[in-house]
PDB file of C-alpha atoms and ligand atoms in Angstrom:
ATOM      1  CA  MET A 246      73.424 103.591 106.392  1.00  0.00           C
ATOM      2  CA  VAL A 247      70.580 101.909 104.022  1.00  0.00           C
ATOM      3  CA  ASN A 248      70.784  98.563 102.372  1.00  0.00           C
ATOM      4  CA  ARG A 249      71.805  98.868  98.432  1.00  0.00           C
ATOM      5  CA  ASN A 250      69.968  99.176  95.832  1.00  0.00           C
ATOM      6  CA  ASP A 251      66.938 100.333  98.824  1.00  0.00           C
ATOM      7  CA  PRO A 252      64.202 101.667  97.221  1.00  0.00           C
ATOM      8  CA  ARG A 253      64.140 104.828  99.626  1.00  0.00           C
ATOM      9  CA  GLN A 254      67.336 105.910  97.571  1.00  0.00           C
ATOM     10  CA  TYR A 255      65.389 106.981  94.841  1.00  0.00           C
ATOM     11  CA  ASP A 256      63.053 110.445  97.131  1.00  0.00           C
ATOM     12  CA  GLU A 257      66.620 111.349  98.129  1.00  0.00           C
ATOM     13  CA  LEU A 258      67.439 112.283  95.144  1.00  0.00           C
ATOM     14  CA  ALA A 259      64.158 113.018  92.919  1.00  0.00           C
ATOM     15  CA  GLU A 260      65.858 116.529  92.226  1.00  0.00           C
ATOM     16  CA  GLU A 261      68.342 114.701  90.047  1.00  0.00           C
ATOM     17  CA  TRP A 262      66.533 113.045  87.574  1.00  0.00           C
ATOM     18  CA  TRP A 263      64.539 115.849  85.577  1.00  0.00           C
ATOM     19  CA  LYS A 264      68.334 117.058  85.846  1.00  0.00           C
ATOM     20  CA  PRO A 265      70.142 116.287  82.512  1.00  0.00           C
ATOM     21  CA  ASN A 266      74.335 116.467  83.305  1.00  0.00           C
ATOM     22  CA  GLY A 267      72.898 115.162  87.147  1.00  0.00           C
ATOM     23  CA  ALA A 268      73.305 111.666  89.095  1.00  0.00           C
ATOM     24  CA  PHE A 269      70.514 110.529  86.249  1.00  0.00           C
ATOM     25  CA  ALA A 270      72.884 111.533  83.487  1.00  0.00           C
ATOM     26  CA  MET A 271      73.110 108.136  81.805  1.00  0.00           C
ATOM     27  CA  LEU A 272      69.686 107.534  82.808  1.00  0.00           C
ATOM     28  CA  HIS A 273      68.862 109.929  80.483  1.00  0.00           C
ATOM     29  CA  TRP A 274      71.627 108.307  77.716  1.00  0.00           C
ATOM     30  CA  LEU A 275      69.466 105.491  78.281  1.00  0.00           C
ATOM     31  CA  ALA A 276      66.062 106.501  77.962  1.00  0.00           C
ATOM     32  CA  LYS A 277      66.685 107.973  73.932  1.00  0.00           C
ATOM     33  CA  SER A 278      68.554 104.457  72.815  1.00  0.00           C
ATOM     34  CA  ARG A 279      65.262 103.026  74.636  1.00  0.00           C
ATOM     35  CA  CYS A 280      62.709 104.752  72.900  1.00  0.00           C
ATOM     36  CA  ALA A 281      63.640 104.747  69.515  1.00  0.00           C
ATOM     37  CA  LEU A 282      63.374 100.777  70.158  1.00  0.00           C
ATOM     38  CA  ILE A 283      59.325 101.667  70.405  1.00  0.00           C
ATOM     39  CA  PRO A 284      57.160 101.107  67.074  1.00  0.00           C
ATOM     40  CA  GLU A 285      54.461 102.641  65.978  1.00  0.00           C
ATOM     41  CA  PRO A 286      51.196 102.362  67.593  1.00  0.00           C
ATOM     42  CA  ALA A 287      49.507 100.843  65.490  1.00  0.00           C
ATOM     43  CA  ARG A 288      45.934 101.868  66.788  1.00  0.00           C
ATOM     44  CA  ALA A 289      44.887 104.852  68.734  1.00  0.00           C
ATOM     45  CA  ASP A 290      43.930 103.767  71.768  1.00  0.00           C
ATOM     46  CA  ALA A 291      47.357 101.581  71.644  1.00  0.00           C
ATOM     47  CA  VAL A 292      48.934 101.261  75.714  1.00  0.00           C
ATOM     48  CA  LEU A 293      52.964 101.516  76.819  1.00  0.00           C
ATOM     49  CA  VAL A 294      53.304 100.157  80.935  1.00  0.00           C
ATOM     50  CA  ASP A 295      56.477 101.439  81.571  1.00  0.00           C
ATOM     51  CA  ILE A 296      57.618  99.691  85.022  1.00  0.00           C
ATOM     52  CA  GLY A 297      59.759 100.988  87.632  1.00  0.00           C
ATOM     53  CA  CYS A 298      59.256 104.377  85.686  1.00  0.00           C
ATOM     54  CA  GLY A 299      61.348 106.232  87.499  1.00  0.00           C
ATOM     55  CA  GLY A 300      60.509 110.043  87.013  1.00  0.00           C
ATOM     56  CA  GLY A 301      59.792 109.358  83.992  1.00  0.00           C
ATOM     57  CA  LEU A 302      62.745 110.291  81.696  1.00  0.00           C
ATOM     58  CA  ASN A 303      61.331 107.916  79.068  1.00  0.00           C
ATOM     59  CA  THR A 304      57.839 110.860  78.534  1.00  0.00           C
ATOM     60  CA  LYS A 305      60.450 112.679  75.903  1.00  0.00           C
ATOM     61  CA  HIS A 306      60.801 110.450  73.738  1.00  0.00           C
ATOM     62  CA  VAL A 307      57.138 108.239  73.888  1.00  0.00           C
ATOM     63  CA  SER A 308      53.874 109.944  72.086  1.00  0.00           C
ATOM     64  CA  GLY A 309      51.235 108.376  70.566  1.00  0.00           C
ATOM     65  CA  TYR A 310      50.622 105.757  73.137  1.00  0.00           C
ATOM     66  CA  ARG A 311      48.746 105.998  76.572  1.00  0.00           C
ATOM     67  CA  HIS A 312      51.809 105.537  78.566  1.00  0.00           C
ATOM     68  CA  ILE A 313      50.977 104.356  82.623  1.00  0.00           C
ATOM     69  CA  GLY A 314      53.325 104.222  84.280  1.00  0.00           C
ATOM     70  CA  ILE A 315      54.562 101.950  87.123  1.00  0.00           C
ATOM     71  CA  ASP A 316      57.249 102.851  90.645  1.00  0.00           C
ATOM     72  CA  LEU A 317      57.304 101.720  93.434  1.00  0.00           C
ATOM     73  CA  ARG A 318      58.293 105.406  95.142  1.00  0.00           C
ATOM     74  CA  GLN A 319      55.905 108.465  94.847  1.00  0.00           C
ATOM     75  CA  PRO A 320      57.663 110.826  94.329  1.00  0.00           C
ATOM     76  CA  ASN A 321      58.854 109.598  91.303  1.00  0.00           C
ATOM     77  CA  LEU A 322      55.472 108.914  90.227  1.00  0.00           C
ATOM     78  CA  ARG A 323      54.607 113.073  91.101  1.00  0.00           C
ATOM     79  CA  LEU A 324      57.246 114.506  88.704  1.00  0.00           C
ATOM     80  CA  ALA A 325      56.143 111.626  85.822  1.00  0.00           C
ATOM     81  CA  ALA A 326      52.393 112.606  86.354  1.00  0.00           C
ATOM     82  CA  ASP A 327      53.754 115.972  86.090  1.00  0.00           C
ATOM     83  CA  HIS A 328      55.096 115.026  82.336  1.00  0.00           C
ATOM     84  CA  GLY A 329      52.015 114.024  81.608  1.00  0.00           C
ATOM     85  CA  LEU A 330      52.653 109.732  82.735  1.00  0.00           C
ATOM     86  CA  ALA A 331      49.451 108.425  84.326  1.00  0.00           C
ATOM     87  CA  ALA A 332      51.023 107.228  86.938  1.00  0.00           C
ATOM     88  CA  VAL A 333      50.104 104.220  88.855  1.00  0.00           C
ATOM     89  CA  ARG A 334      51.969 103.399  92.358  1.00  0.00           C
ATOM     90  CA  GLY A 335      52.793  99.156  92.167  1.00  0.00           C
ATOM     91  CA  ASP A 336      55.103  96.489  92.272  1.00  0.00           C
ATOM     92  CA  ALA A 337      56.940  95.220  89.096  1.00  0.00           C
ATOM     93  CA  LEU A 338      56.134  92.391  91.206  1.00  0.00           C
ATOM     94  CA  ARG A 339      52.722  92.413  91.080  1.00  0.00           C
ATOM     95  CA  LEU A 340      51.572  94.537  88.446  1.00  0.00           C
ATOM     96  CA  PRO A 341      48.254  96.828  89.081  1.00  0.00           C
ATOM     97  CA  VAL A 342      48.009  95.958  84.899  1.00  0.00           C
ATOM     98  CA  ALA A 343      45.326  93.160  84.055  1.00  0.00           C
ATOM     99  CA  ASP A 344      46.132  90.213  81.124  1.00  0.00           C
ATOM    100  CA  GLU A 345      47.541  90.806  77.813  1.00  0.00           C
ATOM    101  CA  SER A 346      46.373  94.654  77.971  1.00  0.00           C
ATOM    102  CA  ALA A 347      49.137  96.379  76.623  1.00  0.00           C
ATOM    103  CA  ASP A 348      51.175  97.488  72.894  1.00  0.00           C
ATOM    104  CA  VAL A 349      54.656  97.910  74.425  1.00  0.00           C
ATOM    105  CA  VAL A 350      55.541  97.228  77.815  1.00  0.00           C
ATOM    106  CA  VAL A 351      58.699  98.652  78.487  1.00  0.00           C
ATOM    107  CA  ALA A 352      61.432  97.231  81.156  1.00  0.00           C
ATOM    108  CA  GLY A 353      64.263 100.146  81.007  1.00  0.00           C
ATOM    109  CA  GLU A 354      66.620  99.337  84.172  1.00  0.00           C
ATOM    110  CA  ILE A 355      64.672  97.904  86.300  1.00  0.00           C
ATOM    111  CA  LEU A 356      65.099  93.872  86.393  1.00  0.00           C
ATOM    112  CA  GLU A 357      68.574  95.057  88.419  1.00  0.00           C
ATOM    113  CA  HIS A 358      66.372  96.103  91.044  1.00  0.00           C
ATOM    114  CA  VAL A 359      63.871  93.711  92.069  1.00  0.00           C
ATOM    115  CA  PRO A 360      64.972  90.430  94.341  1.00  0.00           C
ATOM    116  CA  ASP A 361      63.205  88.653  91.825  1.00  0.00           C
ATOM    117  CA  TRP A 362      63.926  89.186  88.493  1.00  0.00           C
ATOM    118  CA  ARG A 363      61.787  86.239  87.543  1.00  0.00           C
ATOM    119  CA  ALA A 364      58.967  87.078  88.871  1.00  0.00           C
ATOM    120  CA  ALA A 365      59.301  89.973  87.637  1.00  0.00           C
ATOM    121  CA  VAL A 366      59.582  88.972  83.888  1.00  0.00           C
ATOM    122  CA  ALA A 367      56.430  86.813  83.845  1.00  0.00           C
ATOM    123  CA  GLU A 368      55.001  89.860  85.180  1.00  0.00           C
ATOM    124  CA  ALA A 369      55.781  91.950  81.124  1.00  0.00           C
ATOM    125  CA  CYS A 370      55.128  88.558  79.338  1.00  0.00           C
ATOM    126  CA  ARG A 371      51.839  88.390  81.282  1.00  0.00           C
ATOM    127  CA  ILE A 372      50.087  92.365  80.868  1.00  0.00           C
ATOM    128  CA  LEU A 373      52.214  92.127  76.463  1.00  0.00           C
ATOM    129  CA  ARG A 374      49.430  90.961  74.562  1.00  0.00           C
ATOM    130  CA  PRO A 375      50.308  89.246  71.684  1.00  0.00           C
ATOM    131  CA  GLY A 376      51.401  90.842  69.162  1.00  0.00           C
ATOM    132  CA  GLY A 377      52.676  93.578  71.800  1.00  0.00           C
ATOM    133  CA  THR A 378      56.789  94.188  72.077  1.00  0.00           C
ATOM    134  CA  LEU A 379      58.637  93.990  74.586  1.00  0.00           C
ATOM    135  CA  VAL A 380      61.708  96.309  75.185  1.00  0.00           C
ATOM    136  CA  VAL A 381      64.076  95.550  77.931  1.00  0.00           C
ATOM    137  CA  ASP A 382      67.540  96.960  79.443  1.00  0.00           C
ATOM    138  CA  THR A 383      69.100  96.076  82.357  1.00  0.00           C
ATOM    139  CA  LEU A 384      73.514  94.686  83.556  1.00  0.00           C
ATOM    140  CA  ALA A 385      74.420  91.650  83.352  1.00  0.00           C
ATOM    141  CA  ASP A 386      75.149  89.515  85.974  1.00  0.00           C
ATOM    142  CA  THR A 387      79.148  89.403  85.299  1.00  0.00           C
ATOM    143  CA  TRP A 388      82.219  90.256  87.691  1.00  0.00           C
ATOM    144  CA  LEU A 389      83.112  92.651  84.733  1.00  0.00           C
ATOM    145  CA  CYS A 390      79.706  94.055  85.063  1.00  0.00           C
ATOM    146  CA  ARG A 391      80.008  94.506  88.885  1.00  0.00           C
ATOM    147  CA  PHE A 392      83.589  96.035  88.646  1.00  0.00           C
ATOM    148  CA  VAL A 393      82.552  98.233  86.055  1.00  0.00           C
ATOM    149  CA  ALA A 394      79.143  99.661  87.622  1.00  0.00           C
ATOM    150  CA  VAL A 395      79.552  99.632  90.847  1.00  0.00           C
ATOM    151  CA  THR A 396      83.341  99.220  92.202  1.00  0.00           C
ATOM    152  CA  LEU A 397      84.776 101.608  89.428  1.00  0.00           C
ATOM    153  CA  ALA A 398      81.259 104.154  88.378  1.00  0.00           C
ATOM    154  CA  GLU A 399      79.898 104.563  92.387  1.00  0.00           C
ATOM    155  CA  ARG A 400      83.398 105.728  92.540  1.00  0.00           C
ATOM    156  CA  MET A 401      83.419 108.464  89.428  1.00  0.00           C
ATOM    157  CA  PRO A 402      81.714 112.212  89.547  1.00  0.00           C
ATOM    158  CA  GLY A 403      78.292 111.948  87.931  1.00  0.00           C
ATOM    159  CA  GLY A 404      78.593 108.154  88.086  1.00  0.00           C
ATOM    160  CA  PRO A 405      75.547 106.127  89.696  1.00  0.00           C
ATOM    161  CA  PRO A 406      74.478 107.330  92.871  1.00  0.00           C
ATOM    162  CA  PRO A 407      76.474 105.152  95.647  1.00  0.00           C
ATOM    163  CA  GLY A 408      74.197 102.265  96.838  1.00  0.00           C
ATOM    164  CA  ILE A 409      71.657 102.229  94.549  1.00  0.00           C
ATOM    165  CA  HIS A 410      72.936  98.969  92.633  1.00  0.00           C
ATOM    166  CA  ASP A 411      72.979  96.009  94.462  1.00  0.00           C
ATOM    167  CA  PRO A 412      75.507  93.244  92.110  1.00  0.00           C
ATOM    168  CA  ALA A 413      73.645  90.536  94.029  1.00  0.00           C
ATOM    169  CA  LEU A 414      70.413  91.347  91.493  1.00  0.00           C
ATOM    170  CA  PHE A 415      72.545  91.605  88.404  1.00  0.00           C
ATOM    171  CA  VAL A 416      70.908  89.611  85.357  1.00  0.00           C
ATOM    172  CA  PRO A 417      72.613  87.153  82.705  1.00  0.00           C
ATOM    173  CA  PRO A 418      71.787  87.679  80.267  1.00  0.00           C
ATOM    174  CA  GLN A 419      71.204  83.911  78.421  1.00  0.00           C
ATOM    175  CA  ALA A 420      68.970  82.986  80.818  1.00  0.00           C
ATOM    176  CA  LEU A 421      66.512  86.264  79.994  1.00  0.00           C
ATOM    177  CA  LEU A 422      66.584  85.571  77.243  1.00  0.00           C
ATOM    178  CA  SER A 423      65.269  81.809  77.624  1.00  0.00           C
ATOM    179  CA  GLU A 424      63.201  83.667  80.287  1.00  0.00           C
ATOM    180  CA  CYS A 425      60.904  85.059  78.183  1.00  0.00           C
ATOM    181  CA  ALA A 426      61.322  82.586  75.355  1.00  0.00           C
ATOM    182  CA  GLY A 427      59.193  80.742  78.695  1.00  0.00           C
ATOM    183  CA  PHE A 428      56.031  83.225  78.455  1.00  0.00           C
ATOM    184  CA  GLY A 429      56.497  83.000  74.290  1.00  0.00           C
ATOM    185  CA  VAL A 430      58.158  86.410  73.647  1.00  0.00           C
ATOM    186  CA  THR A 431      61.636  86.066  71.540  1.00  0.00           C
ATOM    187  CA  LEU A 432      64.032  88.711  72.591  1.00  0.00           C
ATOM    188  CA  GLU A 433      67.297  89.804  71.091  1.00  0.00           C
ATOM    189  CA  LEU A 434      69.656  91.618  72.673  1.00  0.00           C
ATOM    190  CA  TRP A 435      72.941  93.788  71.889  1.00  0.00           C
ATOM    191  CA  GLY A 436      74.823  95.090  74.758  1.00  0.00           C
ATOM    192  CA  LEU A 437      75.422  98.685  75.182  1.00  0.00           C
ATOM    193  CA  ARG A 438      77.755 101.801  76.034  1.00  0.00           C
ATOM    194  CA  PRO A 439      78.352 105.005  76.019  1.00  0.00           C
ATOM    195  CA  ALA A 440      80.350 106.394  72.497  1.00  0.00           C
ATOM    196  CA  ALA A 441      83.720 106.887  75.036  1.00  0.00           C
ATOM    197  CA  LEU A 442      85.364 110.411  73.673  1.00  0.00           C
ATOM    198  CA  SER A 443      81.392 111.780  74.091  1.00  0.00           C
ATOM    199  CA  LEU A 444      82.079 110.347  77.639  1.00  0.00           C
ATOM    200  CA  VAL A 445      85.081 111.393  78.203  1.00  0.00           C
ATOM    201  CA  ARG A 446      83.833 115.127  77.126  1.00  0.00           C
ATOM    202  CA  TRP A 447      81.105 114.734  79.058  1.00  0.00           C
ATOM    203  CA  LEU A 448      83.164 113.389  82.142  1.00  0.00           C
ATOM    204  CA  VAL A 449      85.596 116.733  81.908  1.00  0.00           C
ATOM    205  CA  ARG A 450      82.890 119.696  80.901  1.00  0.00           C
ATOM    206  CA  ARG A 451      79.749 118.051  81.886  1.00  0.00           C
ATOM    207  CA  ARG A 452      77.277 118.664  79.297  1.00  0.00           C
ATOM    208  CA  GLY A 453      76.062 117.979  76.474  1.00  0.00           C
ATOM    209  CA  GLU A 454      74.923 114.346  75.001  1.00  0.00           C
ATOM    210  CA  VAL A 455      76.694 110.740  75.077  1.00  0.00           C
ATOM    211  CA  PRO A 456      75.115 108.251  72.595  1.00  0.00           C
ATOM    212  CA  MET A 457      74.437 104.978  73.512  1.00  0.00           C
ATOM    213  CA  ILE A 458      76.124 102.481  70.855  1.00  0.00           C
ATOM    214  CA  THR A 459      75.569  99.118  70.770  1.00  0.00           C
ATOM    215  CA  THR A 460      78.606  96.199  70.945  1.00  0.00           C
ATOM    216  CA  ARG A 461      78.088  92.548  70.449  1.00  0.00           C
ATOM    217  CA  SER A 462      79.796  91.793  74.416  1.00  0.00           C
ATOM    218  CA  LYS A 463      77.357  92.534  76.409  1.00  0.00           C
ATOM    219  CA  SER A 464      79.028  91.825  80.098  1.00  0.00           C
ATOM    220  CA  ILE A 465      78.304  94.811  81.307  1.00  0.00           C
ATOM    221  CA  LEU A 466      75.083  97.395  79.741  1.00  0.00           C
ATOM    222  CA  TYR A 467      72.575  95.109  77.606  1.00  0.00           C
ATOM    223  CA  ALA A 468      69.407  96.163  75.799  1.00  0.00           C
ATOM    224  CA  GLY A 469      67.154  93.889  73.608  1.00  0.00           C
ATOM    225  CA  ARG A 470      64.160  93.526  71.792  1.00  0.00           C
ATOM    226  CA  GLY A 471      61.015  91.340  71.826  1.00  0.00           C
ATOM    227  CA  VAL A 472      58.051  90.213  70.008  1.00  0.00           C
ATOM    228  CA  LYS A 473      55.169  87.927  72.337  1.00  0.00           C
ATOM    229  CA  HIS A 474      54.029  85.413  69.626  1.00  0.00           C
ATOM    230  CA  ALA A 475      50.416  84.931  69.912  1.00  0.00           C
ATOM    231  CA  HIS A 476      49.756  81.852  72.227  1.00  0.00           C
ATOM    232  CA  GLY A 477      52.164  82.931  74.299  1.00  0.00           C
ATOM    233  CA  SER A 478      51.307  82.691  77.581  1.00  0.00           C
ATOM    234  CA  ALA A 479      49.527  84.506  80.236  1.00  0.00           C
ATOM    235  CA  HIS A 480      49.386  84.366  83.910  1.00  0.00           C
ATOM    236  CA  GLY A 481      53.231  83.930  84.006  1.00  0.00           C
ATOM    237  CA  ARG A 482      52.677  80.768  82.958  1.00  0.00           C
ATOM    238  CA  ARG A 483      55.034  79.055  80.540  1.00  0.00           C
ATOM    239  CA  ASP A 484      54.314  77.972  77.281  1.00  0.00           C
ATOM    240  CA  ALA A 485      54.097  73.974  77.107  1.00  0.00           C
TER     241      ALA A 485
HETATM  242  C1  SAM B 634      67.376 103.086  88.127  1.00  0.00           C
HETATM  243  S1  SAM B 634      65.571 103.557  88.762  1.00  0.00           S
HETATM  244  C2  SAM B 634      64.998 103.436  86.485  1.00  0.00           C
HETATM  245  C3  SAM B 634      64.265 104.385  86.201  1.00  0.00           C
HETATM  246  C4  SAM B 634      63.567 104.775  84.745  1.00  0.00           C
HETATM  247  N1  SAM B 634      63.262 102.616  84.134  1.00  0.00           N
HETATM  248  C5  SAM B 634      64.465 104.965  84.186  1.00  0.00           C
HETATM  249  O1  SAM B 634      64.797 104.345  83.194  1.00  0.00           O
HETATM  250  O2  SAM B 634      64.310 105.969  84.016  1.00  0.00           O
HETATM  251  C6  SAM B 634      64.617 102.578  88.715  1.00  0.00           C
HETATM  252  C7  SAM B 634      63.319 102.612  89.028  1.00  0.00           C
HETATM  253  O3  SAM B 634      62.569 100.726  89.879  1.00  0.00           O
HETATM  254  C8  SAM B 634      61.771 101.652  91.473  1.00  0.00           C
HETATM  255  N2  SAM B 634      61.086 100.299  91.361  1.00  0.00           N
HETATM  256  C9  SAM B 634      62.525 100.152  92.015  1.00  0.00           C
HETATM  257  N3  SAM B 634      61.901  98.697  92.627  1.00  0.00           N
HETATM  258  C10 SAM B 634      60.758  98.216  91.659  1.00  0.00           C
HETATM  259  C11 SAM B 634      59.465  97.279  92.036  1.00  0.00           C
HETATM  260  N4  SAM B 634      59.613  96.086  93.124  1.00  0.00           N
HETATM  261  N5  SAM B 634      58.202  97.352  91.210  1.00  0.00           N
HETATM  262  C12 SAM B 634      58.433  99.225  90.305  1.00  0.00           C
HETATM  263  N6  SAM B 634      59.580  99.555  90.798  1.00  0.00           N
HETATM  264  C13 SAM B 634      60.779  99.764  91.752  1.00  0.00           C
HETATM  265  C14 SAM B 634      62.743 103.184  91.310  1.00  0.00           C
HETATM  266  O4  SAM B 634      61.664 103.465  92.635  1.00  0.00           O
HETATM  267  C15 SAM B 634      63.145 103.727  90.258  1.00  0.00           C
HETATM  268  O5  SAM B 634      62.293 104.995  89.925  1.00  0.00           O
END
């Protein structure tokens, strides 16, 4: 029995990444809504760093960037590379990327998987160029999220693999806003949920795609985007 959130669980699940109706179905739906937040590349050699890229699901929706994926697990990186990512082994808490070198940083469903989300945010903001865009989505540190994403969802057919989440690591939205602001990134956050009817249809027939829609409540799943202002601090230092 491995501990909750042990990243080695992904090695067993490698074959699931690219099955649209497999264990990571919701990550497919999320990749689409997340990548819609990515701006058009401002120049030919623009760089997008995809932190915790997993099997590379964002590649379906990203074009025009030099797309670099970073992940802890080798089987994920192999798959991501097969789908066109420049895949690099690394830790979200210590990214192997130079300061202020990314035009876009994507942190999709990764902050709730690291032992110190504040350190991961510091790293994401460190590698982002002034004027660059940070795109995030994660799970909220609330009882409702623990109930829905762990107690309920892990028991549902098609839900997240049991043990993949550790609710102790979920991220408070307000604290994420303040943390990013401290590094010069002004985030706007909103709630996200699967469209109810499509989800029911998907649960019954296990076919088709479920659109993710925005909600006012950020108490379960939430997403956001922000731009790093010109004087944002690098090296994980906070703005004065
Ligand atoms: C829920 S998956 C999200 C994958 C991808 N972002 C997506 O949305 O399809 C979390 C990913 O983060 C990776 N991961 C977990 N801890 C990590 C860490 N400390 N540094 C880098 N990657 C990590 C896992 O291996 C896994 O691929």
